[in-house]
Amino acid sequence: MEDSILVVNSGSSSVKLALFDKHHQKKASALAEKLNKTDATAQITGSPEPIALPENANHQQALQVLIETFTQKELLQGQPLAIGHRVVHGGETFREAALIDIDTIAAIKKVSGLAPLHNPVNLVGIEAMQVLFPSVPQVAVFDTAYHQSLPERAYRYALPKHCYEDWGVRRYGFHGTSHYFMVQEAARLLSKPAEKTSIISAHLGNGCSITAIQDGKSIDTSMGLTPLEGLVMGTRSGDVDPGLFDYLAGQGVSASDVHAMLNNESGLLGLSGHTNDMRTLCELAEKGDKPARLAIDVFCFRLARYIGAMTASLRHLDAVVFTGGIGENSAEVRRETIKHLSLLGLMMDPELNQQHGKESGNRVSHADSRFPILTIPTNEELVIAQEASRLARL
Ligand code: ADP
C-alpha cells in the first residue's frame, strides 16, 4: 500500500533521505556520503551495515540504491505519495513551499546565483527523483521562504539602492524551516495559537542563526544575503567589518581566499585553532585550554548581543528558544549566553538547564526569569514532509 512521503536533502557531496508515513510519523532515514568519489558510502540510520554503492556513485545512483534498500526492507511499498525537497534559496520568488513543475525549476535556477553552492545540488536531487518517480508530486521547501515576511527596514542593507534593485542584494535569511518549527512548538508548549506567539529563536548547529518572530511571522533574522552573516558558527565567521576585504587585499590575500577563510576556516575552528565541534571545545576548555575557552566566550557573547538586538524588533516576547545540536545539548553555551542578559531579566535555572529541560516541559529558565527560556529539538524534515502533503493535497 502506498502511504509514504519521502524527504530529500541533497548537499554537494551527500544526500539525506527520510521516510514518513502519511500521518507524518518517521519510519526510516538514510545517508549517502562522499558522492562522486571512489569511496562513496551509504547507510540506513541505526543500521551497522553499510550499503554498497557503485564506485563514484552520483546523487541519482545513490538515491536509487537507498530507495531499493527501503523497498527490500519493506519500509517503502510501491511509490511514495509525495516527495519533499529542501531547497536553500528561493530568493524573493518563493514566499512559501511550491509544487515542482517546469516553471518552479526555472525559477529555482534563476535564483541559483544567490546560492551557487547549494541550489544546483538541490536541483540534482529533484531531477534524480523525477527520473525515479516521474508521476509522484514533488514539492520544494525553501530555507528562505519563511523570512519573506521581514519588513523592508530589516531586510535592506544601507547600500546604494541599485544594489538591491539590480542585483537583489538584501537580507534573505536562512534556517527558515527550523525557525518556523520553533514557533509552532513553542506555541504548543505555551498553549497559545502560533499566530499569537512571539519568540526569539536561536538555531545553533554548524550553521547558526537567530530570528525574531512576532505573532508567528519572521520579522528579523541574523543571516543575510548569504548564510555567512550574523552569529559565530562552526567554521563561518559571522559578522566582520566589511573593511576587512580591502585590508586583506592590501596584504595580498585574494577575494577567493578571503571567501574560503570566512566560510571554512573561521568561527569556532578559527578562534580555537582546534575544531568546529562545540562538544570537544567544552571538554578542552574544561581542561584549561585557553583558545577553546575564548572560542566559546566569543560565540556566547555574540549570541547574547544578537538576542538583545532582536528585542528591538519585537513588541512582545513569549519565550527565548534554543535549538540545533548546540542549542539543544550544550547547557554551558546556554548558561554563558544568558549570563550576559541579566538587564533583560533573563535567568537560567541551573538544574533545569543541566537536564536540557527534559523534566520541565522544555523550560530551562528560572521561575523568576522575566521571559521563559526553552530548548526545543528541531525537526526540519517533519516540516518538509508536512508541506509536501499539504501541496500534494494528501
Ligand atoms: P548541523 O548544522 O550540521 O545539522 P548540528 O545541529 O548537528 O549540526 O550541530 C552540530 C553541533 O552541535 C556541533 O558543534 C556539536 O559539537 C554540537 N553538539 C552536539 N551535541 C553536543 C553536546 N552534548 N554538547 C555540546 N555541543 C554539542
Short mmCIF file of C-alpha atoms and ligand atoms in Angstrom, two decimals:
data_model
loop_
_atom_site.label_atom_id
_atom_site.label_comp_id
_atom_site.label_asym_id
_atom_site.label_seq_id
_atom_site.Cartn_x
_atom_site.Cartn_y
_atom_site.Cartn_z
CA MET A 1 0.00 0.00 0.00
CA GLU A 2 1.34 3.44 -0.88
CA ASP A 3 1.42 5.53 2.24
CA SER A 4 4.86 7.12 2.34
CA ILE A 5 6.25 10.61 1.99
CA LEU A 6 9.92 10.95 1.12
CA VAL A 7 12.04 13.90 2.22
CA VAL A 8 15.23 14.59 0.27
CA ASN A 9 18.06 16.85 1.42
CA SER A 10 20.63 16.93 -1.31
CA GLY A 11 24.01 18.51 -0.48
CA SER A 12 27.17 18.96 -2.51
CA SER A 13 28.64 15.52 -1.74
CA SER A 14 25.86 13.87 0.25
CA VAL A 15 22.19 13.12 0.19
CA LYS A 16 19.90 12.52 3.17
CA LEU A 17 16.64 10.67 2.69
CA ALA A 18 13.85 10.40 5.27
CA LEU A 19 10.71 8.32 5.01
CA PHE A 20 7.48 9.32 6.77
CA ASP A 21 4.07 7.66 6.81
CA LYS A 22 1.04 9.68 5.79
CA HIS A 23 0.44 10.64 9.43
CA HIS A 24 3.92 12.19 9.43
CA GLN A 25 5.49 9.58 11.69
CA LYS A 26 9.10 8.99 10.68
CA LYS A 27 9.69 5.40 9.57
CA ALA A 28 13.34 5.47 8.49
CA SER A 29 16.18 7.63 7.27
CA ALA A 30 19.40 7.10 5.35
CA LEU A 31 22.50 8.99 4.33
CA ALA A 32 24.82 8.65 1.34
CA GLU A 33 28.16 10.46 1.56
CA LYS A 34 31.32 11.13 -0.45
CA LEU A 35 29.28 11.05 -3.67
CA ASN A 36 31.20 11.20 -6.96
CA LYS A 37 34.25 9.81 -5.14
CA THR A 38 35.77 6.34 -5.20
CA ASP A 39 34.85 5.75 -1.55
CA ALA A 40 31.16 6.77 -1.74
CA THR A 41 29.23 5.17 1.14
CA ALA A 42 25.65 4.85 2.30
CA GLN A 43 23.90 3.72 5.45
CA ILE A 44 20.41 3.38 6.87
CA THR A 45 20.28 5.29 10.18
CA GLY A 46 20.70 2.92 13.10
CA SER A 47 21.89 0.02 10.94
CA PRO A 48 25.53 -1.03 11.36
CA GLU A 49 25.96 -2.48 7.85
CA PRO A 50 26.98 -0.10 5.10
CA ILE A 51 25.02 -0.25 1.84
CA ALA A 52 27.13 -0.95 -1.24
CA LEU A 53 27.18 1.91 -3.76
CA PRO A 54 28.70 1.81 -7.23
CA GLU A 55 32.18 3.38 -7.39
CA ASN A 56 31.92 7.16 -7.92
CA ALA A 57 28.16 6.92 -7.31
CA ASN A 58 26.35 10.15 -8.17
CA HIS A 59 23.23 11.54 -6.46
CA GLN A 60 20.85 9.66 -8.71
CA GLN A 61 22.60 6.32 -8.27
CA ALA A 62 22.77 6.81 -4.51
CA LEU A 63 19.08 7.73 -4.27
CA GLN A 64 18.18 4.72 -6.41
CA VAL A 65 20.17 2.36 -4.14
CA LEU A 66 18.67 3.89 -0.98
CA ILE A 67 15.15 3.55 -2.35
CA GLU A 68 15.79 -0.07 -3.39
CA THR A 69 17.04 -0.73 0.14
CA PHE A 70 13.95 0.88 1.70
CA THR A 71 11.82 -1.27 -0.63
CA GLN A 72 13.70 -4.52 0.15
CA LYS A 73 13.28 -3.84 3.86
CA GLU A 74 9.57 -3.25 3.18
CA LEU A 75 9.79 0.25 4.62
CA LEU A 76 8.61 1.60 1.26
CA GLN A 77 5.85 -0.20 -0.63
CA GLY A 78 5.30 0.91 -4.21
CA GLN A 79 5.71 4.59 -4.98
CA PRO A 80 5.67 7.34 -2.35
CA LEU A 81 2.58 9.57 -2.22
CA ALA A 82 4.70 12.74 -2.36
CA ILE A 83 8.32 13.85 -2.21
CA GLY A 84 9.52 16.97 -0.38
CA HIS A 85 12.88 18.57 -1.18
CA ARG A 86 14.90 21.01 0.87
CA VAL A 87 15.95 23.91 -1.35
CA VAL A 88 18.26 26.50 0.18
CA HIS A 89 17.41 29.68 -1.74
CA GLY A 90 14.04 30.81 -3.04
CA GLY A 91 15.04 34.46 -3.50
CA GLU A 92 12.06 36.83 -3.50
CA THR A 93 10.15 34.47 -5.79
CA PHE A 94 9.11 31.93 -3.18
CA ARG A 95 7.23 33.12 -0.09
CA GLU A 96 6.23 29.54 0.67
CA ALA A 97 6.80 25.96 -0.49
CA ALA A 98 5.95 25.21 -4.12
CA LEU A 99 4.80 22.23 -6.13
CA ILE A 100 7.59 21.37 -8.56
CA ASP A 101 6.88 21.80 -12.26
CA ILE A 102 8.82 23.24 -15.19
CA ASP A 103 8.16 26.81 -14.04
CA THR A 104 9.28 26.09 -10.47
CA ILE A 105 12.52 24.52 -11.70
CA ALA A 106 13.17 27.50 -13.98
CA ALA A 107 12.57 29.89 -11.05
CA ILE A 108 14.91 27.91 -8.77
CA LYS A 109 17.58 28.06 -11.49
CA LYS A 110 17.03 31.79 -11.85
CA VAL A 111 17.82 32.48 -8.18
CA SER A 112 20.72 29.99 -8.08
CA GLY A 113 23.24 32.80 -8.48
CA LEU A 114 22.37 33.75 -4.88
CA ALA A 115 23.31 30.26 -3.62
CA PRO A 116 25.71 28.78 -6.16
CA LEU A 117 26.97 26.11 -3.77
CA HIS A 118 23.51 24.93 -2.75
CA ASN A 119 20.69 25.40 -5.27
CA PRO A 120 22.36 23.50 -8.15
CA VAL A 121 22.88 20.41 -5.94
CA ASN A 122 19.33 20.71 -4.60
CA LEU A 123 18.19 20.62 -8.23
CA VAL A 124 20.27 17.50 -8.85
CA GLY A 125 18.24 15.78 -6.08
CA ILE A 126 14.96 16.97 -7.61
CA GLU A 127 15.91 15.81 -11.09
CA ALA A 128 17.08 12.42 -9.77
CA MET A 129 13.74 11.83 -8.03
CA GLN A 130 11.82 12.94 -11.13
CA VAL A 131 13.61 10.20 -13.08
CA LEU A 132 12.87 7.60 -10.40
CA PHE A 133 9.24 8.64 -9.76
CA PRO A 134 8.01 10.68 -12.74
CA SER A 135 4.35 10.62 -11.72
CA VAL A 136 4.74 11.43 -7.99
CA PRO A 137 4.06 15.05 -6.90
CA GLN A 138 7.24 16.76 -5.70
CA VAL A 139 7.46 19.85 -3.55
CA ALA A 140 10.29 22.34 -2.92
CA VAL A 141 10.58 23.74 0.62
CA PHE A 142 12.86 26.78 0.81
CA ASP A 143 15.14 27.79 3.72
CA THR A 144 14.50 31.43 2.83
CA ALA A 145 10.70 31.38 2.34
CA TYR A 146 9.70 31.84 5.98
CA HIS A 147 11.73 35.08 6.15
CA GLN A 148 9.93 36.72 3.22
CA SER A 149 7.71 38.41 5.84
CA LEU A 150 10.64 40.59 7.01
CA PRO A 151 9.78 44.30 6.80
CA GLU A 152 11.91 46.34 4.42
CA ARG A 153 13.72 48.10 7.27
CA ALA A 154 15.01 44.70 8.41
CA TYR A 155 15.92 43.25 5.02
CA ARG A 156 17.53 46.23 3.30
CA TYR A 157 21.25 46.96 3.67
CA ALA A 158 22.37 50.59 3.74
CA LEU A 159 23.92 50.28 0.28
CA PRO A 160 23.21 52.22 -2.92
CA LYS A 161 19.66 51.23 -3.85
CA HIS A 162 20.62 49.87 -7.25
CA CYS A 163 22.45 47.02 -5.42
CA TYR A 164 19.03 45.82 -4.31
CA GLU A 165 17.13 46.76 -7.45
CA ASP A 166 19.62 45.42 -9.99
CA TRP A 167 21.31 42.59 -8.13
CA GLY A 168 18.90 41.54 -5.38
CA VAL A 169 21.35 42.44 -2.61
CA ARG A 170 19.24 42.24 0.57
CA ARG A 171 18.92 40.12 3.68
CA TYR A 172 17.12 36.85 2.83
CA GLY A 173 17.70 34.80 5.98
CA PHE A 174 18.07 31.02 6.21
CA HIS A 175 17.11 28.10 8.52
CA GLY A 176 13.51 29.29 7.92
CA THR A 177 12.09 25.78 8.19
CA SER A 178 13.66 25.33 11.63
CA HIS A 179 12.59 28.76 12.93
CA TYR A 180 9.04 28.11 11.67
CA PHE A 181 9.03 24.77 13.53
CA MET A 182 10.28 26.53 16.68
CA VAL A 183 7.33 28.91 16.83
CA GLN A 184 4.86 26.07 16.20
CA GLU A 185 6.40 24.02 19.02
CA ALA A 186 6.79 26.98 21.40
CA ALA A 187 3.12 27.84 20.82
CA ARG A 188 2.11 24.27 21.60
CA LEU A 189 4.23 24.22 24.79
CA LEU A 190 2.87 27.62 25.89
CA SER A 191 -0.73 26.65 24.95
CA LYS A 192 -1.14 29.62 22.62
CA PRO A 193 -2.09 29.82 18.95
CA ALA A 194 1.08 30.05 16.81
CA GLU A 195 -0.22 33.21 15.11
CA LYS A 196 -0.26 34.92 18.51
CA THR A 197 3.13 33.63 19.66
CA SER A 198 6.28 35.77 19.63
CA ILE A 199 9.70 34.29 20.25
CA ILE A 200 13.40 34.79 19.72
CA SER A 201 14.57 31.55 18.09
CA ALA A 202 18.29 30.64 18.17
CA HIS A 203 19.24 27.79 15.83
CA LEU A 204 22.76 26.75 16.82
CA GLY A 205 24.24 23.90 14.77
CA ASN A 206 27.23 24.03 12.46
CA GLY A 207 25.44 26.97 10.90
CA CYS A 208 23.90 29.37 13.42
CA SER A 209 21.14 31.95 13.06
CA ILE A 210 18.70 33.81 15.24
CA THR A 211 15.25 35.06 14.30
CA ALA A 212 12.72 37.41 15.89
CA ILE A 213 9.22 36.02 15.36
CA GLN A 214 6.25 38.30 16.03
CA ASP A 215 2.78 36.69 16.05
CA GLY A 216 4.07 33.62 14.20
CA LYS A 217 5.90 35.59 11.48
CA SER A 218 9.62 36.14 10.96
CA ILE A 219 10.33 39.85 11.26
CA ASP A 220 14.11 39.95 11.74
CA THR A 221 16.94 37.48 11.29
CA SER A 222 20.71 37.37 11.58
CA MET A 223 21.70 35.66 8.32
CA GLY A 224 21.68 37.89 5.28
CA LEU A 225 22.34 37.76 1.56
CA THR A 226 24.23 34.53 2.26
CA PRO A 227 24.37 32.23 5.31
CA LEU A 228 27.63 33.91 6.39
CA GLU A 229 26.25 36.94 8.23
CA GLY A 230 25.43 37.14 11.93
CA LEU A 231 26.40 34.73 14.68
CA VAL A 232 29.72 32.95 15.14
CA MET A 233 29.35 29.46 13.58
CA GLY A 234 31.35 26.23 13.34
CA THR A 235 33.67 27.38 10.56
CA ARG A 236 31.97 30.63 9.47
CA SER A 237 32.95 33.99 10.91
CA GLY A 238 29.52 35.62 11.07
CA ASP A 239 29.72 39.44 11.18
CA VAL A 240 33.04 41.07 10.34
CA ASP A 241 33.93 44.60 9.35
CA PRO A 242 33.39 44.82 5.56
CA GLY A 243 36.60 46.91 5.54
CA LEU A 244 38.38 43.59 6.11
CA PHE A 245 38.20 42.76 2.39
CA ASP A 246 40.11 45.83 1.38
CA TYR A 247 42.60 45.47 4.19
CA LEU A 248 43.35 41.82 3.38
CA ALA A 249 43.60 42.65 -0.34
CA GLY A 250 46.36 45.06 0.69
CA GLN A 251 48.08 42.13 2.43
CA GLY A 252 47.94 40.17 -0.85
CA VAL A 253 45.01 37.90 0.06
CA SER A 254 42.76 37.22 -2.95
CA ALA A 255 38.95 37.53 -2.87
CA SER A 256 38.56 33.77 -3.22
CA ASP A 257 40.99 33.18 -0.33
CA VAL A 258 39.02 35.63 1.85
CA HIS A 259 35.84 33.76 0.89
CA ALA A 260 37.41 30.41 1.88
CA MET A 261 38.76 31.92 5.10
CA LEU A 262 35.42 33.39 6.19
CA ASN A 263 33.41 30.29 5.28
CA ASN A 264 35.69 27.36 6.09
CA GLU A 265 38.48 28.45 8.40
CA SER A 266 36.83 30.89 10.81
CA GLY A 267 34.20 30.67 13.57
CA LEU A 268 34.83 28.19 16.38
CA LEU A 269 37.52 26.46 14.30
CA GLY A 270 39.39 29.67 13.53
CA LEU A 271 39.27 31.04 17.08
CA SER A 272 40.24 27.79 18.79
CA GLY A 273 42.69 26.50 16.20
CA HIS A 274 41.41 23.03 17.13
CA THR A 275 37.95 22.11 15.89
CA ASN A 276 34.48 23.37 14.99
CA ASP A 277 32.89 20.84 17.34
CA MET A 278 31.38 22.56 20.38
CA ARG A 279 31.35 19.40 22.49
CA THR A 280 35.12 18.94 22.04
CA LEU A 281 35.71 22.65 22.73
CA CYS A 282 33.78 22.45 26.01
CA GLU A 283 35.90 19.44 27.05
CA LEU A 284 39.14 21.24 26.10
CA ALA A 285 38.10 24.45 27.88
CA GLU A 286 37.29 22.43 31.00
CA LYS A 287 40.89 21.15 30.94
CA GLY A 288 42.22 24.72 30.77
CA ASP A 289 42.73 25.18 27.01
CA LYS A 290 42.65 28.97 26.55
CA PRO A 291 41.88 29.21 22.80
CA ALA A 292 38.97 26.77 23.28
CA ARG A 293 37.64 28.94 26.15
CA LEU A 294 37.98 32.06 24.01
CA ALA A 295 36.07 30.44 21.12
CA ILE A 296 33.18 29.60 23.48
CA ASP A 297 33.29 33.11 25.02
CA VAL A 298 33.14 34.88 21.63
CA PHE A 299 30.37 32.52 20.46
CA CYS A 300 28.20 33.15 23.56
CA PHE A 301 28.84 36.90 23.71
CA ARG A 302 27.92 37.41 20.02
CA LEU A 303 24.79 35.34 20.55
CA ALA A 304 23.81 37.38 23.63
CA ARG A 305 24.31 40.63 21.69
CA TYR A 306 22.01 39.33 18.97
CA ILE A 307 19.34 38.25 21.48
CA GLY A 308 19.46 41.81 22.83
CA ALA A 309 19.30 43.22 19.28
CA MET A 310 16.28 41.08 18.37
CA THR A 311 14.23 42.66 21.18
CA ALA A 312 14.27 45.92 19.16
CA SER A 313 12.15 44.15 16.51
CA LEU A 314 9.55 42.72 18.87
CA ARG A 315 6.50 44.28 20.53
CA HIS A 316 6.03 41.27 22.73
CA LEU A 317 8.05 38.21 23.78
CA ASP A 318 6.69 34.83 24.89
CA ALA A 319 9.97 32.90 25.06
CA VAL A 320 13.61 32.66 24.05
CA VAL A 321 14.11 29.31 22.32
CA PHE A 322 17.33 27.34 21.76
CA THR A 323 17.65 24.61 19.13
CA GLY A 324 20.20 22.85 16.85
CA GLY A 325 22.96 20.49 18.05
CA ILE A 326 24.49 23.17 20.30
CA GLY A 327 21.26 24.88 21.37
CA GLU A 328 19.63 21.60 22.37
CA ASN A 329 22.62 19.93 24.02
CA SER A 330 25.03 22.48 25.42
CA ALA A 331 23.96 23.61 28.90
CA GLU A 332 27.23 25.54 29.07
CA VAL A 333 26.55 27.64 25.95
CA ARG A 334 23.01 28.45 27.12
CA ARG A 335 24.24 29.37 30.60
CA GLU A 336 27.15 31.52 29.43
CA THR A 337 24.91 33.31 26.90
CA ILE A 338 22.09 34.09 29.30
CA LYS A 339 24.61 35.37 31.90
CA HIS A 340 25.13 38.42 29.65
CA LEU A 341 21.42 39.22 29.60
CA SER A 342 20.53 39.95 33.21
CA LEU A 343 19.49 43.50 32.24
CA LEU A 344 16.71 41.94 30.15
CA GLY A 345 15.63 39.97 33.22
CA LEU A 346 16.57 36.60 31.68
CA MET A 347 17.60 33.99 34.27
CA MET A 348 18.56 30.34 33.91
CA ASP A 349 17.60 27.61 36.35
CA PRO A 350 20.94 25.75 36.69
CA GLU A 351 19.34 22.38 37.36
CA LEU A 352 16.69 22.54 34.63
CA ASN A 353 19.35 23.78 32.23
CA GLN A 354 21.63 20.85 33.06
CA GLN A 355 18.73 18.47 32.27
CA HIS A 356 18.08 20.35 28.98
CA GLY A 357 14.51 20.98 30.16
CA LYS A 358 13.68 17.27 29.79
CA GLU A 359 11.69 17.11 33.02
CA SER A 360 10.23 20.61 32.96
CA GLY A 361 8.29 20.74 29.68
CA ASN A 362 11.37 22.08 27.80
CA ARG A 363 11.79 25.06 30.18
CA VAL A 364 15.34 25.82 31.35
CA SER A 365 14.67 29.28 32.83
CA HIS A 366 14.31 30.17 36.49
CA ALA A 367 10.78 30.79 37.79
CA ASP A 368 11.79 34.47 38.31
CA SER A 369 13.04 34.93 34.72
CA ARG A 370 11.17 37.77 33.00
CA PHE A 371 10.70 35.56 29.92
CA PRO A 372 10.67 31.76 29.71
CA ILE A 373 13.71 30.13 28.05
CA LEU A 374 13.02 26.85 26.24
CA THR A 375 15.10 24.18 24.50
CA ILE A 376 13.26 22.51 21.62
CA PRO A 377 14.68 19.82 19.31
CA THR A 378 14.28 21.00 15.73
CA ASN A 379 12.65 18.85 13.06
CA GLU A 380 13.09 20.33 9.61
CA GLU A 381 12.36 17.00 7.90
CA LEU A 382 8.92 16.85 9.52
CA VAL A 383 8.04 20.34 8.25
CA ILE A 384 9.16 19.35 4.73
CA ALA A 385 7.00 16.18 4.91
CA GLN A 386 4.01 18.25 6.12
CA GLU A 387 4.48 20.80 3.36
CA ALA A 388 4.79 18.01 0.75
CA SER A 389 1.49 16.52 1.98
CA ARG A 390 -0.24 19.89 2.00
CA LEU A 391 0.77 20.86 -1.52
CA ALA A 392 0.20 17.35 -2.91
CA ARG A 393 -3.28 17.58 -1.29
CA LEU A 394 -2.94 14.27 0.57
P1 ADP B 1 24.24 20.75 11.52
O1 ADP B 1 24.10 22.23 11.43
O2 ADP B 1 25.35 20.22 10.68
O3 ADP B 1 22.92 19.98 11.38
P2 ADP B 1 24.01 20.07 14.33
O4 ADP B 1 22.71 20.78 14.51
O5 ADP B 1 24.01 18.57 14.44
O6 ADP B 1 24.75 20.50 13.00
O7 ADP B 1 25.01 20.67 15.43
C1 ADP B 1 26.35 20.29 15.47
C2 ADP B 1 27.00 20.96 16.67
O8 ADP B 1 26.31 20.54 17.87
C3 ADP B 1 28.46 20.57 16.87
O9 ADP B 1 29.22 21.73 17.21
C4 ADP B 1 28.40 19.63 18.06
O10 ADP B 1 29.59 19.62 18.81
C5 ADP B 1 27.29 20.27 18.85
N1 ADP B 1 26.82 19.35 19.88
C6 ADP B 1 26.16 18.19 19.75
N2 ADP B 1 25.99 17.61 20.96
C7 ADP B 1 26.56 18.43 21.88
C8 ADP B 1 26.72 18.42 23.30
N3 ADP B 1 26.24 17.40 24.03
N4 ADP B 1 27.37 19.46 23.88
C9 ADP B 1 27.84 20.47 23.16
N5 ADP B 1 27.72 20.56 21.82
C10 ADP B 1 27.08 19.55 21.19
#
